[in-house]
């Protein structure tokens, strides 16, 4: 990322692509919820940021006014939408039929059947770290597991893993400020999935039962009962968004979990002593360290929390801020491992709620429990101030060096 002009006032000049934002966004968002629930900036050709729970929910559900045609706010001109990524970049009624065709691949049943494979992957990745004093929980574990899982689901060779990681970083991080980086990655990933689709088409009935074949054969059902195949854009776009969503958000969440436990020994001790808490702990980690902030395009002049927002501009809906809103959650800035009422929106809200939430929950549960079984006692090996976070719409620790304790 290039050096950016410093922020004068987060309420009127926010910059969510700055290193300061990446480092301090929970504190900045707490200030915005208190002082200015709808912040604005003249950067990015003019944009807004919504921080309170009620307002985020209302805007996310108003798909007429807040369109998904643009889901990222970056340094590029808003007319340059970039990749077409259905269904996430579609609004109703076009959105629903595409999403419904993909849902069976991420059903609870499909996720349960995949769990033994994910468990084997997690154990194999950690086996490579055996005997080490220092293990990077982000680079050597959290950022590897989701890549393997998605590669398996796509039916591609594990050797593609490094390309997946490079494309994810280029599209949702480095490419936000460098259009050339984004364009190269977009071209490469589209060519990759186009080739995979051709391979499955040539295999015909002998094609493996993977996500690529599923998308190739998917049908869009219309209200009158007629159906049609996915278009080329729908096929390639849906595969790319499944790759991006299935990798970046999951590795960011798992990395945040290990960072928290490496700096909060009381929570680590409670989880290792009571592993039955892991499912509720995963939900609480998702709430407290929600990785994703989504953008929308404003189709007409409107108001949010009494603040006017202008047609043609973009707006950030901060799920991380909404999930720490004291007006909605008790003790919002604390990790409560057995929190019972936890209707967080880490996976979004409304029609665009995360397609792969069942898969993500399972991966995080398996990833966390497998780590704790192998390494029940560990601590962060550096000063917490040395840990940096990714810049962009998905926030997670870049590196989490952990000291394994006996």
Short mmCIF file of C-alpha atoms in Angstrom, two decimals:
data_model
loop_
_atom_site.label_atom_id
_atom_site.label_comp_id
_atom_site.label_asym_id
_atom_site.label_seq_id
_atom_site.Cartn_x
_atom_site.Cartn_y
_atom_site.Cartn_z
CA UNK A 1 0.00 0.00 0.00
CA UNK A 2 1.26 3.48 -0.87
CA UNK A 3 1.55 6.16 1.78
CA UNK A 4 -1.79 7.85 2.37
CA UNK A 5 -2.62 11.36 3.60
CA UNK A 6 -3.24 11.26 7.37
CA UNK A 7 -6.80 11.39 8.64
CA UNK A 8 -7.79 14.75 10.11
CA UNK A 9 -11.04 13.64 11.74
CA UNK A 10 -12.54 10.14 11.48
CA UNK A 11 -16.07 11.56 11.43
CA UNK A 12 -15.49 13.70 8.33
CA UNK A 13 -12.36 12.25 6.73
CA UNK A 14 -12.32 8.49 7.39
CA UNK A 15 -9.93 6.24 5.49
CA UNK A 16 -10.65 2.54 5.94
CA UNK A 17 -7.67 1.66 3.72
CA UNK A 18 -5.11 3.19 6.06
CA UNK A 19 -2.78 1.27 8.35
CA UNK A 20 -4.10 3.32 11.27
CA UNK A 21 -7.61 2.07 10.55
CA UNK A 22 -6.38 -1.52 10.31
CA UNK A 23 -4.61 -1.20 13.65
CA UNK A 24 -7.24 0.73 15.60
CA UNK A 25 -10.60 0.20 13.91
CA UNK A 26 -12.39 -1.17 17.03
CA UNK A 27 -11.47 1.99 18.95
CA UNK A 28 -12.26 4.27 16.00
CA UNK A 29 -15.63 2.62 15.44
CA UNK A 30 -16.51 2.95 19.12
CA UNK A 31 -15.90 6.69 18.83
CA UNK A 32 -18.00 6.90 15.67
CA UNK A 33 -20.94 5.05 17.26
CA UNK A 34 -20.84 7.57 20.08
CA UNK A 35 -20.14 10.80 18.17
CA UNK A 36 -21.21 10.29 14.59
CA UNK A 37 -23.16 7.15 13.60
CA UNK A 38 -22.89 8.10 9.92
CA UNK A 39 -19.35 9.25 9.17
CA UNK A 40 -18.40 10.66 5.80
CA UNK A 41 -15.32 11.38 3.72
CA UNK A 42 -14.43 13.14 0.49
CA UNK A 43 -11.91 10.42 -0.25
CA UNK A 44 -13.02 7.69 -2.65
CA UNK A 45 -15.09 10.28 -4.59
CA UNK A 46 -17.25 10.70 -1.52
CA UNK A 47 -18.42 7.94 0.81
CA UNK A 48 -20.20 7.24 4.10
CA UNK A 49 -19.77 4.75 6.95
CA UNK A 50 -22.66 3.44 9.07
CA UNK A 51 -21.63 2.20 12.51
CA UNK A 52 -24.70 1.49 14.69
CA UNK A 53 -26.44 -1.88 14.73
CA UNK A 54 -29.97 -0.69 13.98
CA UNK A 55 -28.84 1.49 11.08
CA UNK A 56 -26.64 -1.21 9.55
CA UNK A 57 -29.51 -3.70 9.60
CA UNK A 58 -31.96 -1.21 8.09
CA UNK A 59 -29.61 -0.24 5.27
CA UNK A 60 -28.61 -3.85 4.51
CA UNK A 61 -32.27 -4.80 4.11
CA UNK A 62 -33.13 -1.81 1.91
CA UNK A 63 -31.79 -3.26 -1.33
CA UNK A 64 -33.65 -0.71 -3.46
CA UNK A 65 -31.80 2.26 -1.98
CA UNK A 66 -28.53 0.53 -1.08
CA UNK A 67 -27.60 -1.59 -4.06
CA UNK A 68 -25.07 -4.42 -4.11
CA UNK A 69 -23.84 -3.50 -7.60
CA UNK A 70 -20.75 -2.21 -5.75
CA UNK A 71 -19.56 -4.04 -2.62
CA UNK A 72 -16.09 -2.54 -2.09
CA UNK A 73 -14.99 1.06 -1.63
CA UNK A 74 -11.45 1.58 -2.87
CA UNK A 75 -9.19 4.18 -4.47
CA UNK A 76 -10.48 3.38 -7.95
CA UNK A 77 -13.28 5.42 -9.49
CA UNK A 78 -16.74 4.11 -8.48
CA UNK A 79 -17.64 3.61 -12.15
CA UNK A 80 -14.93 0.95 -12.26
CA UNK A 81 -16.93 -1.79 -10.56
CA UNK A 82 -14.38 -4.47 -11.49
CA UNK A 83 -15.24 -8.14 -11.32
CA UNK A 84 -18.80 -9.30 -11.86
CA UNK A 85 -19.39 -11.60 -8.90
CA UNK A 86 -22.94 -12.93 -8.86
CA UNK A 87 -24.83 -13.47 -6.66
CA UNK A 88 -23.15 -11.02 -4.27
CA UNK A 89 -23.19 -8.14 -6.79
CA UNK A 90 -26.83 -8.68 -7.78
CA UNK A 91 -29.94 -7.15 -6.26
CA UNK A 92 -33.37 -8.77 -5.99
CA UNK A 93 -35.05 -10.21 -7.94
CA UNK A 94 -32.00 -11.35 -9.97
CA UNK A 95 -30.06 -12.30 -6.86
CA UNK A 96 -32.34 -14.97 -5.38
CA UNK A 97 -32.40 -17.57 -8.17
CA UNK A 98 -28.60 -17.59 -8.47
CA UNK A 99 -28.14 -17.95 -4.72
CA UNK A 100 -30.73 -20.73 -4.42
CA UNK A 101 -28.95 -22.78 -7.06
CA UNK A 102 -25.74 -22.68 -5.00
CA UNK A 103 -27.22 -23.24 -1.53
CA UNK A 104 -27.33 -27.08 -1.55
CA UNK A 105 -23.54 -27.24 -1.78
CA UNK A 106 -23.32 -25.44 1.58
CA UNK A 107 -26.21 -27.10 3.42
CA UNK A 108 -25.75 -28.48 6.95
CA UNK A 109 -25.77 -31.99 5.49
CA UNK A 110 -23.04 -31.19 2.95
CA UNK A 111 -20.99 -29.50 5.66
CA UNK A 112 -21.33 -32.46 8.05
CA UNK A 113 -20.13 -34.83 5.33
CA UNK A 114 -17.07 -32.66 4.74
CA UNK A 115 -16.05 -32.39 8.40
CA UNK A 116 -13.84 -35.55 8.58
CA UNK A 117 -11.87 -34.30 5.56
CA UNK A 118 -11.35 -30.88 7.16
CA UNK A 119 -10.24 -32.55 10.39
CA UNK A 120 -7.66 -34.60 8.48
CA UNK A 121 -6.40 -31.46 6.74
CA UNK A 122 -6.06 -29.56 10.03
CA UNK A 123 -4.11 -32.38 11.66
CA UNK A 124 -1.82 -32.76 8.64
CA UNK A 125 -1.04 -29.03 8.54
CA UNK A 126 -0.22 -28.97 12.24
CA UNK A 127 1.89 -32.12 11.99
CA UNK A 128 4.34 -30.08 9.92
CA UNK A 129 4.85 -27.80 12.95
CA UNK A 130 5.56 -30.58 15.45
CA UNK A 131 8.46 -30.00 17.80
CA UNK A 132 8.70 -26.28 17.10
CA UNK A 133 8.94 -23.67 19.84
CA UNK A 134 7.41 -20.92 17.71
CA UNK A 135 4.53 -21.53 15.29
CA UNK A 136 2.88 -18.71 13.34
CA UNK A 137 -0.81 -19.36 13.92
CA UNK A 138 -1.76 -17.15 10.97
CA UNK A 139 0.82 -17.88 8.28
CA UNK A 140 1.39 -21.54 9.10
CA UNK A 141 -2.14 -22.62 10.00
CA UNK A 142 -5.07 -20.20 9.70
CA UNK A 143 -4.04 -19.10 6.19
CA UNK A 144 -3.49 -22.68 5.00
CA UNK A 145 -6.58 -24.57 6.16
CA UNK A 146 -9.29 -22.63 4.22
CA UNK A 147 -7.15 -22.71 1.07
CA UNK A 148 -6.95 -26.50 1.26
CA UNK A 149 -10.67 -26.80 1.95
CA UNK A 150 -11.67 -24.64 -1.01
CA UNK A 151 -9.21 -26.38 -3.31
CA UNK A 152 -10.75 -29.70 -2.31
CA UNK A 153 -14.26 -28.40 -2.94
CA UNK A 154 -13.24 -27.08 -6.36
CA UNK A 155 -11.62 -30.41 -7.18
CA UNK A 156 -8.25 -28.87 -8.05
CA UNK A 157 -4.70 -29.84 -7.20
CA UNK A 158 -3.25 -28.65 -3.86
CA UNK A 159 -0.52 -27.04 -5.94
CA UNK A 160 -3.04 -24.31 -6.84
CA UNK A 161 -3.11 -23.18 -3.20
CA UNK A 162 -0.41 -20.50 -3.49
CA UNK A 163 -2.20 -19.02 -6.51
CA UNK A 164 -5.46 -18.87 -4.54
CA UNK A 165 -3.69 -16.99 -1.72
CA UNK A 166 -2.05 -14.59 -4.18
CA UNK A 167 -5.32 -13.86 -6.00
CA UNK A 168 -7.19 -13.27 -2.74
CA UNK A 169 -4.54 -10.83 -1.49
CA UNK A 170 -4.37 -9.01 -4.83
CA UNK A 171 -8.13 -8.58 -5.20
CA UNK A 172 -9.21 -7.68 -1.66
CA UNK A 173 -6.03 -6.01 -0.39
CA UNK A 174 -3.21 -4.82 -2.66
CA UNK A 175 -5.55 -4.18 -5.59
CA UNK A 176 -7.68 -1.75 -3.62
CA UNK A 177 -5.10 0.97 -4.14
CA UNK A 178 -3.40 -0.37 -7.25
CA UNK A 179 -5.75 -0.99 -10.16
CA UNK A 180 -3.07 -2.77 -12.21
CA UNK A 181 -2.56 -5.37 -9.47
CA UNK A 182 -6.29 -5.97 -9.29
CA UNK A 183 -6.64 -6.26 -13.06
CA UNK A 184 -3.85 -8.83 -13.39
CA UNK A 185 -5.27 -10.97 -10.60
CA UNK A 186 -8.81 -10.66 -11.99
CA UNK A 187 -7.68 -11.78 -15.42
CA UNK A 188 -5.71 -14.72 -14.06
CA UNK A 189 -8.45 -16.03 -11.78
CA UNK A 190 -11.09 -15.70 -14.50
CA UNK A 191 -8.88 -17.62 -16.93
CA UNK A 192 -8.27 -20.30 -14.30
CA UNK A 193 -11.94 -20.96 -13.60
CA UNK A 194 -12.86 -20.73 -17.30
CA UNK A 195 -10.34 -23.53 -17.94
CA UNK A 196 -11.75 -25.58 -15.05
CA UNK A 197 -15.26 -25.22 -16.48
CA UNK A 198 -14.05 -26.35 -19.91
CA UNK A 199 -12.42 -29.40 -18.35
CA UNK A 200 -15.64 -30.42 -16.59
CA UNK A 201 -17.66 -29.88 -19.78
CA UNK A 202 -15.28 -32.14 -21.73
CA UNK A 203 -15.56 -34.86 -19.08
CA UNK A 204 -19.35 -34.80 -19.28
CA UNK A 205 -20.90 -37.53 -17.12
CA UNK A 206 -17.43 -38.51 -15.93
CA UNK A 207 -16.81 -35.11 -14.32
CA UNK A 208 -16.14 -35.22 -10.57
CA UNK A 209 -18.82 -34.06 -8.16
CA UNK A 210 -17.20 -30.76 -7.20
CA UNK A 211 -18.19 -27.10 -7.05
CA UNK A 212 -16.99 -26.43 -10.58
CA UNK A 213 -19.24 -29.16 -11.97
CA UNK A 214 -22.09 -27.96 -9.77
CA UNK A 215 -21.83 -24.44 -11.20
CA UNK A 216 -21.46 -25.78 -14.74
CA UNK A 217 -24.73 -27.70 -14.40
CA UNK A 218 -26.62 -25.16 -12.26
CA UNK A 219 -30.00 -23.92 -13.44
CA UNK A 220 -31.65 -20.58 -12.74
CA UNK A 221 -35.31 -21.15 -11.93
CA UNK A 222 -37.70 -18.35 -12.97
CA UNK A 223 -41.01 -17.58 -11.20
CA UNK A 224 -42.99 -19.05 -14.11
CA UNK A 225 -41.32 -22.44 -13.67
CA UNK A 226 -38.92 -22.20 -16.58
CA UNK A 227 -35.19 -22.68 -16.09
CA UNK A 228 -31.96 -21.82 -17.85
CA UNK A 229 -28.27 -22.61 -17.33
CA UNK A 230 -25.99 -20.13 -15.62
CA UNK A 231 -24.45 -17.66 -18.06
CA UNK A 232 -20.66 -17.59 -18.50
CA UNK A 233 -20.44 -14.51 -16.24
CA UNK A 234 -22.60 -16.21 -13.61
CA UNK A 235 -20.49 -19.35 -13.68
CA UNK A 236 -17.10 -17.70 -13.43
CA UNK A 237 -18.27 -14.96 -11.07
CA UNK A 238 -19.89 -17.35 -8.60
CA UNK A 239 -16.76 -19.52 -8.51
CA UNK A 240 -14.57 -16.50 -7.82
CA UNK A 241 -16.76 -15.15 -5.04
CA UNK A 242 -16.88 -18.60 -3.43
CA UNK A 243 -13.08 -18.66 -3.52
CA UNK A 244 -12.73 -15.16 -2.06
CA UNK A 245 -15.40 -15.62 0.60
CA UNK A 246 -14.35 -19.14 1.48
CA UNK A 247 -10.70 -18.26 2.05
CA UNK A 248 -10.12 -14.71 3.27
CA UNK A 249 -12.87 -14.36 5.85
CA UNK A 250 -12.20 -17.79 7.38
CA UNK A 251 -8.44 -17.37 7.70
CA UNK A 252 -8.93 -13.90 9.19
CA UNK A 253 -11.36 -15.24 11.80
CA UNK A 254 -9.20 -18.22 12.79
CA UNK A 255 -6.12 -16.00 13.02
CA UNK A 256 -8.01 -13.60 15.30
CA UNK A 257 -9.08 -16.48 17.54
CA UNK A 258 -5.51 -17.67 18.03
CA UNK A 259 -4.27 -14.12 18.60
CA UNK A 260 -6.90 -13.58 21.29
CA UNK A 261 -6.11 -16.84 23.06
CA UNK A 262 -2.39 -16.14 22.87
CA UNK A 263 -2.95 -12.87 24.75
CA UNK A 264 -5.77 -13.94 27.11
CA UNK A 265 -4.55 -16.92 29.15
CA UNK A 266 -7.73 -17.02 31.23
CA UNK A 267 -9.85 -17.64 28.13
CA UNK A 268 -7.38 -20.22 26.84
CA UNK A 269 -7.48 -22.08 30.16
CA UNK A 270 -11.28 -22.05 30.20
CA UNK A 271 -11.55 -23.41 26.65
CA UNK A 272 -9.01 -26.17 27.14
CA UNK A 273 -10.65 -27.20 30.41
CA UNK A 274 -14.15 -27.08 28.89
CA UNK A 275 -13.95 -27.99 25.17
CA UNK A 276 -17.73 -28.21 25.07
CA UNK A 277 -17.66 -24.41 25.00
CA UNK A 278 -15.99 -24.33 21.59
CA UNK A 279 -19.21 -24.00 19.51
CA UNK A 280 -20.43 -21.01 21.53
CA UNK A 281 -16.88 -19.63 21.66
CA UNK A 282 -16.70 -19.67 17.86
CA UNK A 283 -19.88 -17.57 17.69
CA UNK A 284 -18.48 -15.15 20.25
CA UNK A 285 -15.17 -14.85 18.42
CA UNK A 286 -17.12 -14.13 15.23
CA UNK A 287 -19.04 -11.37 17.00
CA UNK A 288 -16.07 -9.75 18.71
CA UNK A 289 -13.67 -10.04 15.77
CA UNK A 290 -16.07 -9.83 12.83
CA UNK A 291 -13.77 -9.62 9.80
CA UNK A 292 -16.01 -8.21 7.05
CA UNK A 293 -17.18 -4.69 6.23
CA UNK A 294 -19.38 -4.52 3.12
CA UNK A 295 -20.13 -1.61 0.81
CA UNK A 296 -23.28 -0.57 -1.03
CA UNK A 297 -24.07 1.87 -3.84
CA UNK A 298 -26.67 4.56 -3.06
CA UNK A 299 -29.29 4.64 -5.81
CA UNK A 300 -31.19 7.72 -4.62
CA UNK A 301 -30.92 10.47 -2.03
CA UNK A 302 -31.89 9.07 1.36
CA UNK A 303 -31.37 9.38 5.11
CA UNK A 304 -29.61 7.09 7.58
CA UNK A 305 -30.10 7.85 11.27
CA UNK A 306 -31.35 11.30 10.27
CA UNK A 307 -28.23 12.01 8.20
CA UNK A 308 -28.63 12.69 4.47
CA UNK A 309 -26.74 10.44 2.06
CA UNK A 310 -26.41 11.25 -1.62
CA UNK A 311 -27.29 9.28 -4.72
CA UNK A 312 -24.26 7.98 -6.61
CA UNK A 313 -22.01 7.73 -3.57
CA UNK A 314 -20.99 4.59 -1.76
CA UNK A 315 -21.52 3.58 1.85
CA UNK A 316 -19.75 1.14 4.16
CA UNK A 317 -21.95 -1.00 6.41
CA UNK A 318 -19.74 -1.90 9.35
CA UNK A 319 -20.71 -5.34 10.62
CA UNK A 320 -17.76 -5.26 13.07
CA UNK A 321 -19.09 -2.05 14.60
CA UNK A 322 -22.67 -3.31 14.73
CA UNK A 323 -21.48 -6.39 16.59
CA UNK A 324 -19.94 -4.25 19.33
CA UNK A 325 -22.85 -1.84 19.68
CA UNK A 326 -23.66 -1.49 23.43
CA UNK A 327 -27.24 -0.74 22.45
CA UNK A 328 -27.57 -4.31 21.20
CA UNK A 329 -25.05 -6.42 23.13
CA UNK A 330 -24.28 -6.66 26.84
CA UNK A 331 -20.56 -6.22 27.58
CA UNK A 332 -19.91 -5.75 23.84
CA UNK A 333 -16.12 -5.40 24.06
CA UNK A 334 -15.64 -8.54 26.17
CA UNK A 335 -15.28 -12.13 24.99
CA UNK A 336 -17.99 -14.09 26.81
CA UNK A 337 -17.30 -17.72 25.90
CA UNK A 338 -20.73 -18.96 26.97
CA UNK A 339 -22.75 -16.00 25.67
CA UNK A 340 -26.29 -17.27 25.09
CA UNK A 341 -28.04 -14.44 23.25
CA UNK A 342 -25.61 -13.89 20.38
CA UNK A 343 -27.45 -12.82 17.25
CA UNK A 344 -24.38 -11.33 15.65
CA UNK A 345 -24.11 -10.34 12.01
CA UNK A 346 -20.57 -11.51 11.27
CA UNK A 347 -22.07 -13.29 8.26
CA UNK A 348 -24.08 -10.27 7.21
CA UNK A 349 -27.81 -9.68 7.29
CA UNK A 350 -30.64 -9.69 4.78
CA UNK A 351 -30.71 -11.37 1.38
CA UNK A 352 -26.92 -11.33 1.08
CA UNK A 353 -26.22 -13.19 4.31
CA UNK A 354 -23.13 -15.36 3.76
CA UNK A 355 -23.84 -18.32 1.50
CA UNK A 356 -21.12 -20.42 3.15
CA UNK A 357 -21.84 -19.69 6.83
CA UNK A 358 -22.35 -23.39 7.64
CA UNK A 359 -19.01 -24.25 6.08
CA UNK A 360 -17.21 -21.38 7.83
CA UNK A 361 -18.59 -22.32 11.24
CA UNK A 362 -17.51 -25.93 10.78
CA UNK A 363 -14.02 -24.96 9.61
CA UNK A 364 -13.55 -22.57 12.52
CA UNK A 365 -14.81 -25.12 15.04
CA UNK A 366 -12.59 -27.88 13.65
CA UNK A 367 -9.64 -25.54 13.18
CA UNK A 368 -9.81 -24.22 16.74
CA UNK A 369 -10.43 -27.57 18.44
CA UNK A 370 -7.64 -29.28 16.47
CA UNK A 371 -5.16 -26.55 17.43
CA UNK A 372 -6.14 -26.74 21.12
CA UNK A 373 -5.83 -30.52 21.19
CA UNK A 374 -2.28 -30.31 19.85
CA UNK A 375 -1.23 -27.06 21.53
CA UNK A 376 -3.32 -26.52 24.69
CA UNK A 377 -0.83 -24.05 26.17
CA UNK A 378 0.70 -21.19 24.19
CA UNK A 379 1.28 -17.46 24.26
CA UNK A 380 1.97 -14.68 21.80
CA UNK A 381 5.71 -14.65 21.15
CA UNK A 382 5.94 -10.91 20.39
CA UNK A 383 4.64 -7.71 21.90
CA UNK A 384 0.94 -7.37 20.94
CA UNK A 385 1.74 -3.94 19.52
CA UNK A 386 3.90 -5.65 16.89
CA UNK A 387 0.94 -7.56 15.41
CA UNK A 388 -0.40 -5.83 12.32
CA UNK A 389 -3.74 -6.30 10.58
CA UNK A 390 -4.73 -6.55 6.95
CA UNK A 391 -6.02 -3.45 5.21
CA UNK A 392 -9.27 -3.63 3.26
CA UNK A 393 -12.80 -4.98 3.62
CA UNK A 394 -11.63 -8.07 5.54
CA UNK A 395 -9.62 -7.48 8.74
CA UNK A 396 -7.43 -10.14 10.29
CA UNK A 397 -3.93 -10.46 11.75
CA UNK A 398 -1.19 -10.77 9.15
CA UNK A 399 1.08 -12.83 11.39
CA UNK A 400 0.54 -14.44 14.83
CA UNK A 401 3.80 -15.95 16.11
CA UNK A 402 2.90 -18.17 19.06
CA UNK A 403 5.26 -19.72 21.61
CA UNK A 404 4.29 -23.28 22.37
CA UNK A 405 4.51 -24.00 26.11
CA UNK A 406 4.86 -27.38 27.78
#
